[in-house]
Amino acid sequence: GAVVSQHPSRVICKSGTSVKIECRSLDFQATTMFWYRQFPKQSLMLMATSNEGSKATYEQGVEKDKFLINHASLTLSTLTVTSAHPEDSSFYICSALPSPSLWDKNQNANTGELFFGEGSRLTVL
Amino acid sequence: QKEVEQNSGPLSVPEGAIASLNCTYSDRGSQSFFWYRQYSGKSPELIMFIYSNGDKEDGRFTAQLNKASQYVSLLIRDSQPSDSATYLCAVKRGSTLGRLYFGRGTQLTVWP
């Protein structure tokens, strides 16, 4: 199956520093990736849609200047949490949508099936 | 009203029983519906998707969709202890493929 890798899996940083999280699709190309945040016992909250070669689309209430997203290639999207504060501590998960040309011919192209990374747990001290 | 609502549980069933998980959504324009399973501290993994009214079966899992009632469910037959996890209902909205909104999840425990 398709594999999405996130790095780092865990990161601890001091308040005020910036942290970069990488999301890579290892065996497929993804023009679209998504970033989620999940607090303990809460749902995955969609933060933004990352589009290769263009600006990310942020969900309402998500600060684009605080959560910088770059999708410079078809296999890599990065999320940078700038000037992190303790309230930014969370589990950040990315997902990737395989580009249509690489979908299995038996798949329904409209399902929008996603492949998730393993998640990155950020702790801000 | 939240986009996607689920009973957070916990839901506890004995091994071999049927587990029934429910989900409602607020936007009638929602198009596709997904069930993911998430183990603690791990990322979600897809169990099933459904986009037509009715039932869809895959092994021990059956997804049911009723768009008129804005309701989607997941049945797990012959539940196993390994099925113990949090089950997330997700709904696709808008034209962007993969843009999903998740419910809070229902925690399922299957006891031997």
PDB file of C-alpha atoms in Angstrom:
ATOM      1  CA  GLY A   1       0.000   0.000   0.000  1.00  0.00           C
ATOM      2  CA  ALA A   2       0.901   3.657  -0.289  1.00  0.00           C
ATOM      3  CA  VAL A   3       3.256   4.951   2.396  1.00  0.00           C
ATOM      4  CA  VAL A   4       3.403   8.414   3.877  1.00  0.00           C
ATOM      5  CA  SER A   5       6.267   9.252   6.186  1.00  0.00           C
ATOM      6  CA  GLN A   6       6.342  12.053   8.724  1.00  0.00           C
ATOM      7  CA  HIS A   7       9.415  13.400  10.429  1.00  0.00           C
ATOM      8  CA  PRO A   8      10.105  13.948  13.229  1.00  0.00           C
ATOM      9  CA  SER A   9       7.748  11.637  15.066  1.00  0.00           C
ATOM     10  CA  ARG A  10       8.359  13.486  18.321  1.00  0.00           C
ATOM     11  CA  VAL A  11       9.784  16.902  18.972  1.00  0.00           C
ATOM     12  CA  ILE A  12      10.208  18.944  22.104  1.00  0.00           C
ATOM     13  CA  CYS A  13      11.076  22.595  21.807  1.00  0.00           C
ATOM     14  CA  LYS A  14      11.245  25.730  23.870  1.00  0.00           C
ATOM     15  CA  SER A  15       8.578  28.369  23.702  1.00  0.00           C
ATOM     16  CA  GLY A  16       9.270  30.916  20.987  1.00  0.00           C
ATOM     17  CA  THR A  17      11.179  28.628  18.666  1.00  0.00           C
ATOM     18  CA  SER A  18      10.028  27.333  15.294  1.00  0.00           C
ATOM     19  CA  VAL A  19       9.556  23.697  14.422  1.00  0.00           C
ATOM     20  CA  LYS A  20       9.387  22.123  10.980  1.00  0.00           C
ATOM     21  CA  ILE A  21       7.528  18.893  10.304  1.00  0.00           C
ATOM     22  CA  GLU A  22       7.973  17.031   7.045  1.00  0.00           C
ATOM     23  CA  CYS A  23       5.446  14.878   5.254  1.00  0.00           C
ATOM     24  CA  ARG A  24       6.665  12.661   2.411  1.00  0.00           C
ATOM     25  CA  SER A  25       4.847  10.330   0.102  1.00  0.00           C
ATOM     26  CA  LEU A  26       7.346   7.532  -0.432  1.00  0.00           C
ATOM     27  CA  ASP A  27       5.955   5.546  -3.322  1.00  0.00           C
ATOM     28  CA  PHE A  28       3.508   7.842  -5.034  1.00  0.00           C
ATOM     29  CA  GLN A  29       3.111  11.434  -6.080  1.00  0.00           C
ATOM     30  CA  ALA A  30       0.682  13.721  -4.313  1.00  0.00           C
ATOM     31  CA  THR A  31      -0.290  17.091  -5.681  1.00  0.00           C
ATOM     32  CA  THR A  32      -2.475  17.570  -2.629  1.00  0.00           C
ATOM     33  CA  MET A  33      -1.646  16.952   0.982  1.00  0.00           C
ATOM     34  CA  PHE A  34      -3.525  17.866   4.133  1.00  0.00           C
ATOM     35  CA  TRP A  35      -2.450  18.863   7.601  1.00  0.00           C
ATOM     36  CA  TYR A  36      -4.435  18.029  10.710  1.00  0.00           C
ATOM     37  CA  ARG A  37      -4.049  18.705  14.383  1.00  0.00           C
ATOM     38  CA  GLN A  38      -5.383  16.417  17.063  1.00  0.00           C
ATOM     39  CA  PHE A  39      -5.615  17.173  20.764  1.00  0.00           C
ATOM     40  CA  PRO A  40      -5.996  14.313  23.252  1.00  0.00           C
ATOM     41  CA  LYS A  41      -9.337  12.555  22.936  1.00  0.00           C
ATOM     42  CA  GLN A  42     -10.406  15.034  20.289  1.00  0.00           C
ATOM     43  CA  SER A  43     -11.030  14.701  16.600  1.00  0.00           C
ATOM     44  CA  LEU A  44      -8.630  15.417  13.805  1.00  0.00           C
ATOM     45  CA  MET A  45      -9.047  19.057  12.950  1.00  0.00           C
ATOM     46  CA  LEU A  46      -8.272  19.967   9.371  1.00  0.00           C
ATOM     47  CA  MET A  47      -5.844  22.861   9.356  1.00  0.00           C
ATOM     48  CA  ALA A  48      -5.016  23.383   5.705  1.00  0.00           C
ATOM     49  CA  THR A  49      -4.843  21.939   2.240  1.00  0.00           C
ATOM     50  CA  SER A  50      -1.362  21.910   0.797  1.00  0.00           C
ATOM     51  CA  ASN A  51      -1.134  22.217  -2.974  1.00  0.00           C
ATOM     52  CA  GLU A  52       2.050  21.491  -4.877  1.00  0.00           C
ATOM     53  CA  GLY A  53       3.391  24.607  -6.492  1.00  0.00           C
ATOM     54  CA  SER A  54       0.845  26.981  -5.025  1.00  0.00           C
ATOM     55  CA  LYS A  55      -0.209  28.522  -1.758  1.00  0.00           C
ATOM     56  CA  ALA A  56      -1.879  26.450   0.862  1.00  0.00           C
ATOM     57  CA  THR A  57      -5.554  26.886   1.608  1.00  0.00           C
ATOM     58  CA  TYR A  58      -6.205  27.353   5.301  1.00  0.00           C
ATOM     59  CA  GLU A  59      -9.335  26.434   7.199  1.00  0.00           C
ATOM     60  CA  GLN A  60     -11.219  29.118   9.033  1.00  0.00           C
ATOM     61  CA  GLY A  61      -9.559  30.087  12.281  1.00  0.00           C
ATOM     62  CA  VAL A  62      -6.116  28.731  11.403  1.00  0.00           C
ATOM     63  CA  GLU A  63      -3.405  31.384  11.360  1.00  0.00           C
ATOM     64  CA  LYS A  64      -1.492  31.087   8.110  1.00  0.00           C
ATOM     65  CA  ASP A  65       1.395  33.182   9.426  1.00  0.00           C
ATOM     66  CA  LYS A  66       1.826  30.869  12.372  1.00  0.00           C
ATOM     67  CA  PHE A  67       1.484  27.594  10.505  1.00  0.00           C
ATOM     68  CA  LEU A  68       3.574  27.932   7.379  1.00  0.00           C
ATOM     69  CA  ILE A  69       3.024  25.292   4.751  1.00  0.00           C
ATOM     70  CA  ASN A  70       5.264  24.630   1.805  1.00  0.00           C
ATOM     71  CA  HIS A  71       4.611  22.003  -0.863  1.00  0.00           C
ATOM     72  CA  ALA A  72       7.608  22.373  -3.116  1.00  0.00           C
ATOM     73  CA  SER A  73       7.539  18.976  -4.759  1.00  0.00           C
ATOM     74  CA  LEU A  74       5.089  16.214  -5.581  1.00  0.00           C
ATOM     75  CA  THR A  75       6.315  14.130  -2.681  1.00  0.00           C
ATOM     76  CA  LEU A  76       7.010  16.605   0.094  1.00  0.00           C
ATOM     77  CA  SER A  77       4.997  19.045   2.155  1.00  0.00           C
ATOM     78  CA  THR A  78       6.301  20.816   5.236  1.00  0.00           C
ATOM     79  CA  LEU A  79       4.514  22.440   8.136  1.00  0.00           C
ATOM     80  CA  THR A  80       6.429  24.992  10.165  1.00  0.00           C
ATOM     81  CA  VAL A  81       5.007  26.045  13.493  1.00  0.00           C
ATOM     82  CA  THR A  82       6.487  29.483  14.034  1.00  0.00           C
ATOM     83  CA  SER A  83       7.098  30.988  17.465  1.00  0.00           C
ATOM     84  CA  ALA A  84       5.629  27.927  19.098  1.00  0.00           C
ATOM     85  CA  HIS A  85       3.864  28.232  22.430  1.00  0.00           C
ATOM     86  CA  PRO A  86       2.687  25.574  24.883  1.00  0.00           C
ATOM     87  CA  GLU A  87      -0.852  25.749  23.494  1.00  0.00           C
ATOM     88  CA  ASP A  88       0.542  24.571  20.151  1.00  0.00           C
ATOM     89  CA  SER A  89       1.485  21.268  21.730  1.00  0.00           C
ATOM     90  CA  SER A  90      -0.482  18.657  19.840  1.00  0.00           C
ATOM     91  CA  PHE A  91      -0.362  15.685  17.529  1.00  0.00           C
ATOM     92  CA  TYR A  92       0.091  16.869  13.956  1.00  0.00           C
ATOM     93  CA  ILE A  93      -0.846  14.472  11.183  1.00  0.00           C
ATOM     94  CA  CYS A  94      -0.506  14.820   7.456  1.00  0.00           C
ATOM     95  CA  SER A  95      -2.307  12.951   4.745  1.00  0.00           C
ATOM     96  CA  ALA A  96      -1.646  12.662   1.045  1.00  0.00           C
ATOM     97  CA  LEU A  97      -3.973  12.230  -1.880  1.00  0.00           C
ATOM     98  CA  PRO A  98      -2.379  10.215  -4.687  1.00  0.00           C
ATOM     99  CA  SER A  99      -2.328  11.956  -8.024  1.00  0.00           C
ATOM    100  CA  PRO A 100      -4.964  10.523 -10.359  1.00  0.00           C
ATOM    101  CA  SER A 101      -2.486   9.205 -12.871  1.00  0.00           C
ATOM    102  CA  LEU A 102      -1.107   6.804 -10.287  1.00  0.00           C
ATOM    103  CA  TRP A 103      -4.394   5.486  -8.973  1.00  0.00           C
ATOM    104  CA  ASP A 104      -5.147   1.844  -9.420  1.00  0.00           C
ATOM    105  CA  LYS A 105      -7.458   1.503 -12.389  1.00  0.00           C
ATOM    106  CA  ASN A 106      -9.963  -0.365 -10.245  1.00  0.00           C
ATOM    107  CA  GLN A 107     -10.298   2.445  -7.739  1.00  0.00           C
ATOM    108  CA  ASN A 108     -13.099   4.899  -7.987  1.00  0.00           C
ATOM    109  CA  ALA A 109     -11.365   8.180  -8.640  1.00  0.00           C
ATOM    110  CA  ASN A 110     -13.961  10.109  -6.701  1.00  0.00           C
ATOM    111  CA  THR A 111     -13.397   8.522  -3.337  1.00  0.00           C
ATOM    112  CA  GLY A 112     -10.568  10.824  -2.467  1.00  0.00           C
ATOM    113  CA  GLU A 113      -8.967   8.098  -0.405  1.00  0.00           C
ATOM    114  CA  LEU A 114      -6.189   9.458   1.742  1.00  0.00           C
ATOM    115  CA  PHE A 115      -3.032   7.956   3.105  1.00  0.00           C
ATOM    116  CA  PHE A 116      -1.937   9.204   6.478  1.00  0.00           C
ATOM    117  CA  GLY A 117       1.473   9.779   7.935  1.00  0.00           C
ATOM    118  CA  GLU A 118       2.394   8.391  11.331  1.00  0.00           C
ATOM    119  CA  GLY A 119       1.943  11.737  13.023  1.00  0.00           C
ATOM    120  CA  SER A 120       4.280  14.090  14.832  1.00  0.00           C
ATOM    121  CA  ARG A 121       3.855  14.831  18.488  1.00  0.00           C
ATOM    122  CA  LEU A 122       4.939  18.355  19.337  1.00  0.00           C
ATOM    123  CA  THR A 123       5.569  19.413  22.907  1.00  0.00           C
ATOM    124  CA  VAL A 124       6.348  23.040  23.560  1.00  0.00           C
ATOM    125  CA  LEU A 125       7.867  23.760  26.947  1.00  0.00           C
TER     126      LEU A 125
ATOM    127  CA  GLN B   1     -23.791  22.251  15.396  1.00  0.00           C
ATOM    128  CA  LYS B   2     -20.667  20.310  14.663  1.00  0.00           C
ATOM    129  CA  GLU B   3     -19.965  19.117  11.153  1.00  0.00           C
ATOM    130  CA  VAL B   4     -19.724  15.474  12.103  1.00  0.00           C
ATOM    131  CA  GLU B   5     -21.064  14.018  15.317  1.00  0.00           C
ATOM    132  CA  GLN B   6     -20.315  10.700  16.893  1.00  0.00           C
ATOM    133  CA  ASN B   7     -21.106   9.168  20.234  1.00  0.00           C
ATOM    134  CA  SER B   8     -17.727   9.250  21.931  1.00  0.00           C
ATOM    135  CA  GLY B   9     -18.516   6.097  23.884  1.00  0.00           C
ATOM    136  CA  PRO B  10     -16.854   4.152  25.188  1.00  0.00           C
ATOM    137  CA  LEU B  11     -18.657   1.276  23.539  1.00  0.00           C
ATOM    138  CA  SER B  12     -17.904  -2.083  25.054  1.00  0.00           C
ATOM    139  CA  VAL B  13     -18.923  -5.393  23.463  1.00  0.00           C
ATOM    140  CA  PRO B  14     -17.942  -9.010  24.075  1.00  0.00           C
ATOM    141  CA  GLU B  15     -15.848 -10.916  21.594  1.00  0.00           C
ATOM    142  CA  GLY B  16     -17.973 -12.311  18.785  1.00  0.00           C
ATOM    143  CA  ALA B  17     -20.715  -9.714  19.143  1.00  0.00           C
ATOM    144  CA  ILE B  18     -21.766  -7.057  16.656  1.00  0.00           C
ATOM    145  CA  ALA B  19     -20.480  -3.563  17.328  1.00  0.00           C
ATOM    146  CA  SER B  20     -22.575  -0.724  15.931  1.00  0.00           C
ATOM    147  CA  LEU B  21     -21.045   2.694  15.449  1.00  0.00           C
ATOM    148  CA  ASN B  22     -23.077   5.718  14.430  1.00  0.00           C
ATOM    149  CA  CYS B  23     -22.377   9.074  12.862  1.00  0.00           C
ATOM    150  CA  THR B  24     -24.464  12.038  11.781  1.00  0.00           C
ATOM    151  CA  TYR B  25     -23.423  14.979   9.656  1.00  0.00           C
ATOM    152  CA  SER B  26     -24.801  18.443   9.242  1.00  0.00           C
ATOM    153  CA  ASP B  27     -24.161  19.344   5.627  1.00  0.00           C
ATOM    154  CA  ARG B  28     -26.593  17.835   3.135  1.00  0.00           C
ATOM    155  CA  GLY B  29     -24.100  18.544   0.385  1.00  0.00           C
ATOM    156  CA  SER B  30     -21.644  16.024   1.794  1.00  0.00           C
ATOM    157  CA  GLN B  31     -20.656  13.530  -0.825  1.00  0.00           C
ATOM    158  CA  SER B  32     -18.443  10.760   0.437  1.00  0.00           C
ATOM    159  CA  PHE B  33     -18.173   9.135   3.814  1.00  0.00           C
ATOM    160  CA  PHE B  34     -15.306   7.300   5.407  1.00  0.00           C
ATOM    161  CA  TRP B  35     -14.651   5.175   8.437  1.00  0.00           C
ATOM    162  CA  TYR B  36     -11.149   5.189   9.867  1.00  0.00           C
ATOM    163  CA  ARG B  37      -9.708   3.228  12.737  1.00  0.00           C
ATOM    164  CA  GLN B  38      -7.140   4.837  15.000  1.00  0.00           C
ATOM    165  CA  TYR B  39      -5.126   3.101  17.649  1.00  0.00           C
ATOM    166  CA  SER B  40      -3.860   5.210  20.508  1.00  0.00           C
ATOM    167  CA  GLY B  41      -0.970   7.410  19.453  1.00  0.00           C
ATOM    168  CA  LYS B  42      -1.139   6.221  15.864  1.00  0.00           C
ATOM    169  CA  SER B  43      -2.444   7.723  12.662  1.00  0.00           C
ATOM    170  CA  PRO B  44      -5.813   6.740  11.218  1.00  0.00           C
ATOM    171  CA  GLU B  45      -6.176   3.856   8.820  1.00  0.00           C
ATOM    172  CA  LEU B  46      -9.032   3.541   6.364  1.00  0.00           C
ATOM    173  CA  ILE B  47     -11.574   0.797   6.935  1.00  0.00           C
ATOM    174  CA  MET B  48     -14.250   1.652   4.405  1.00  0.00           C
ATOM    175  CA  PHE B  49     -15.729   4.395   2.302  1.00  0.00           C
ATOM    176  CA  ILE B  50     -19.264   4.743   1.021  1.00  0.00           C
ATOM    177  CA  TYR B  51     -20.967   7.307  -1.182  1.00  0.00           C
ATOM    178  CA  SER B  52     -24.233   5.715  -2.238  1.00  0.00           C
ATOM    179  CA  ASN B  53     -27.288   5.178  -0.094  1.00  0.00           C
ATOM    180  CA  GLY B  54     -27.609   1.686   1.277  1.00  0.00           C
ATOM    181  CA  ASP B  55     -25.189  -0.893   2.589  1.00  0.00           C
ATOM    182  CA  LYS B  56     -21.650  -1.708   1.620  1.00  0.00           C
ATOM    183  CA  GLU B  57     -20.007  -4.828   2.958  1.00  0.00           C
ATOM    184  CA  ASP B  58     -16.330  -5.672   3.231  1.00  0.00           C
ATOM    185  CA  GLY B  59     -15.512  -8.766   5.223  1.00  0.00           C
ATOM    186  CA  ARG B  60     -16.686  -8.291   8.800  1.00  0.00           C
ATOM    187  CA  PHE B  61     -17.459  -4.629   8.205  1.00  0.00           C
ATOM    188  CA  THR B  62     -20.656  -3.122   6.832  1.00  0.00           C
ATOM    189  CA  ALA B  63     -21.124   0.577   6.225  1.00  0.00           C
ATOM    190  CA  GLN B  64     -24.628   1.964   5.943  1.00  0.00           C
ATOM    191  CA  LEU B  65     -25.522   5.349   4.495  1.00  0.00           C
ATOM    192  CA  ASN B  66     -28.817   7.224   4.633  1.00  0.00           C
ATOM    193  CA  LYS B  67     -28.414  10.625   3.047  1.00  0.00           C
ATOM    194  CA  ALA B  68     -32.002  11.657   3.743  1.00  0.00           C
ATOM    195  CA  SER B  69     -31.383  11.201   7.460  1.00  0.00           C
ATOM    196  CA  GLN B  70     -27.781  12.407   7.185  1.00  0.00           C
ATOM    197  CA  TYR B  71     -26.670   9.293   8.939  1.00  0.00           C
ATOM    198  CA  VAL B  72     -23.868   6.827   8.373  1.00  0.00           C
ATOM    199  CA  SER B  73     -23.031   3.783  10.438  1.00  0.00           C
ATOM    200  CA  LEU B  74     -20.474   1.027  10.700  1.00  0.00           C
ATOM    201  CA  LEU B  75     -21.246  -2.483  11.831  1.00  0.00           C
ATOM    202  CA  ILE B  76     -18.483  -4.813  12.907  1.00  0.00           C
ATOM    203  CA  ARG B  77     -19.520  -8.450  12.985  1.00  0.00           C
ATOM    204  CA  ASP B  78     -17.760 -11.117  15.016  1.00  0.00           C
ATOM    205  CA  SER B  79     -15.892  -8.428  16.944  1.00  0.00           C
ATOM    206  CA  GLN B  80     -12.369  -9.293  18.012  1.00  0.00           C
ATOM    207  CA  PRO B  81     -10.213  -7.819  20.782  1.00  0.00           C
ATOM    208  CA  SER B  82      -7.929  -6.506  18.043  1.00  0.00           C
ATOM    209  CA  ASP B  83     -10.830  -4.331  16.865  1.00  0.00           C
ATOM    210  CA  SER B  84     -10.497  -2.304  20.055  1.00  0.00           C
ATOM    211  CA  ALA B  85      -9.645   1.194  18.882  1.00  0.00           C
ATOM    212  CA  THR B  86     -11.197   4.566  18.212  1.00  0.00           C
ATOM    213  CA  TYR B  87     -13.339   4.686  15.101  1.00  0.00           C
ATOM    214  CA  LEU B  88     -13.486   7.958  13.246  1.00  0.00           C
ATOM    215  CA  CYS B  89     -16.248   8.956  10.901  1.00  0.00           C
ATOM    216  CA  ALA B  90     -15.169  11.374   8.180  1.00  0.00           C
ATOM    217  CA  VAL B  91     -17.148  13.318   5.627  1.00  0.00           C
ATOM    218  CA  LYS B  92     -15.958  14.836   2.396  1.00  0.00           C
ATOM    219  CA  ARG B  93     -17.242  18.293   1.655  1.00  0.00           C
ATOM    220  CA  GLY B  94     -16.732  20.562  -1.263  1.00  0.00           C
ATOM    221  CA  SER B  95     -15.012  19.850  -4.534  1.00  0.00           C
ATOM    222  CA  THR B  96     -11.525  19.209  -3.205  1.00  0.00           C
ATOM    223  CA  LEU B  97     -10.834  15.506  -3.145  1.00  0.00           C
ATOM    224  CA  GLY B  98      -9.558  14.346   0.214  1.00  0.00           C
ATOM    225  CA  ARG B  99     -10.787  17.366   2.145  1.00  0.00           C
ATOM    226  CA  LEU B 100     -12.329  15.519   5.036  1.00  0.00           C
ATOM    227  CA  TYR B 101     -13.991  16.572   8.252  1.00  0.00           C
ATOM    228  CA  PHE B 102     -13.726  14.121  11.088  1.00  0.00           C
ATOM    229  CA  GLY B 103     -15.974  13.301  13.973  1.00  0.00           C
ATOM    230  CA  ARG B 104     -14.629  13.023  17.451  1.00  0.00           C
ATOM    231  CA  GLY B 105     -14.454   9.257  17.245  1.00  0.00           C
ATOM    232  CA  THR B 106     -16.060   6.425  19.162  1.00  0.00           C
ATOM    233  CA  GLN B 107     -13.868   4.369  21.415  1.00  0.00           C
ATOM    234  CA  LEU B 108     -14.612   0.669  21.054  1.00  0.00           C
ATOM    235  CA  THR B 109     -13.477  -2.006  23.476  1.00  0.00           C
ATOM    236  CA  VAL B 110     -13.975  -5.664  22.644  1.00  0.00           C
ATOM    237  CA  TRP B 111     -13.462  -7.832  25.669  1.00  0.00           C
ATOM    238  CA  PRO B 112     -12.575 -11.535  25.461  1.00  0.00           C
TER     239      PRO B 112
END
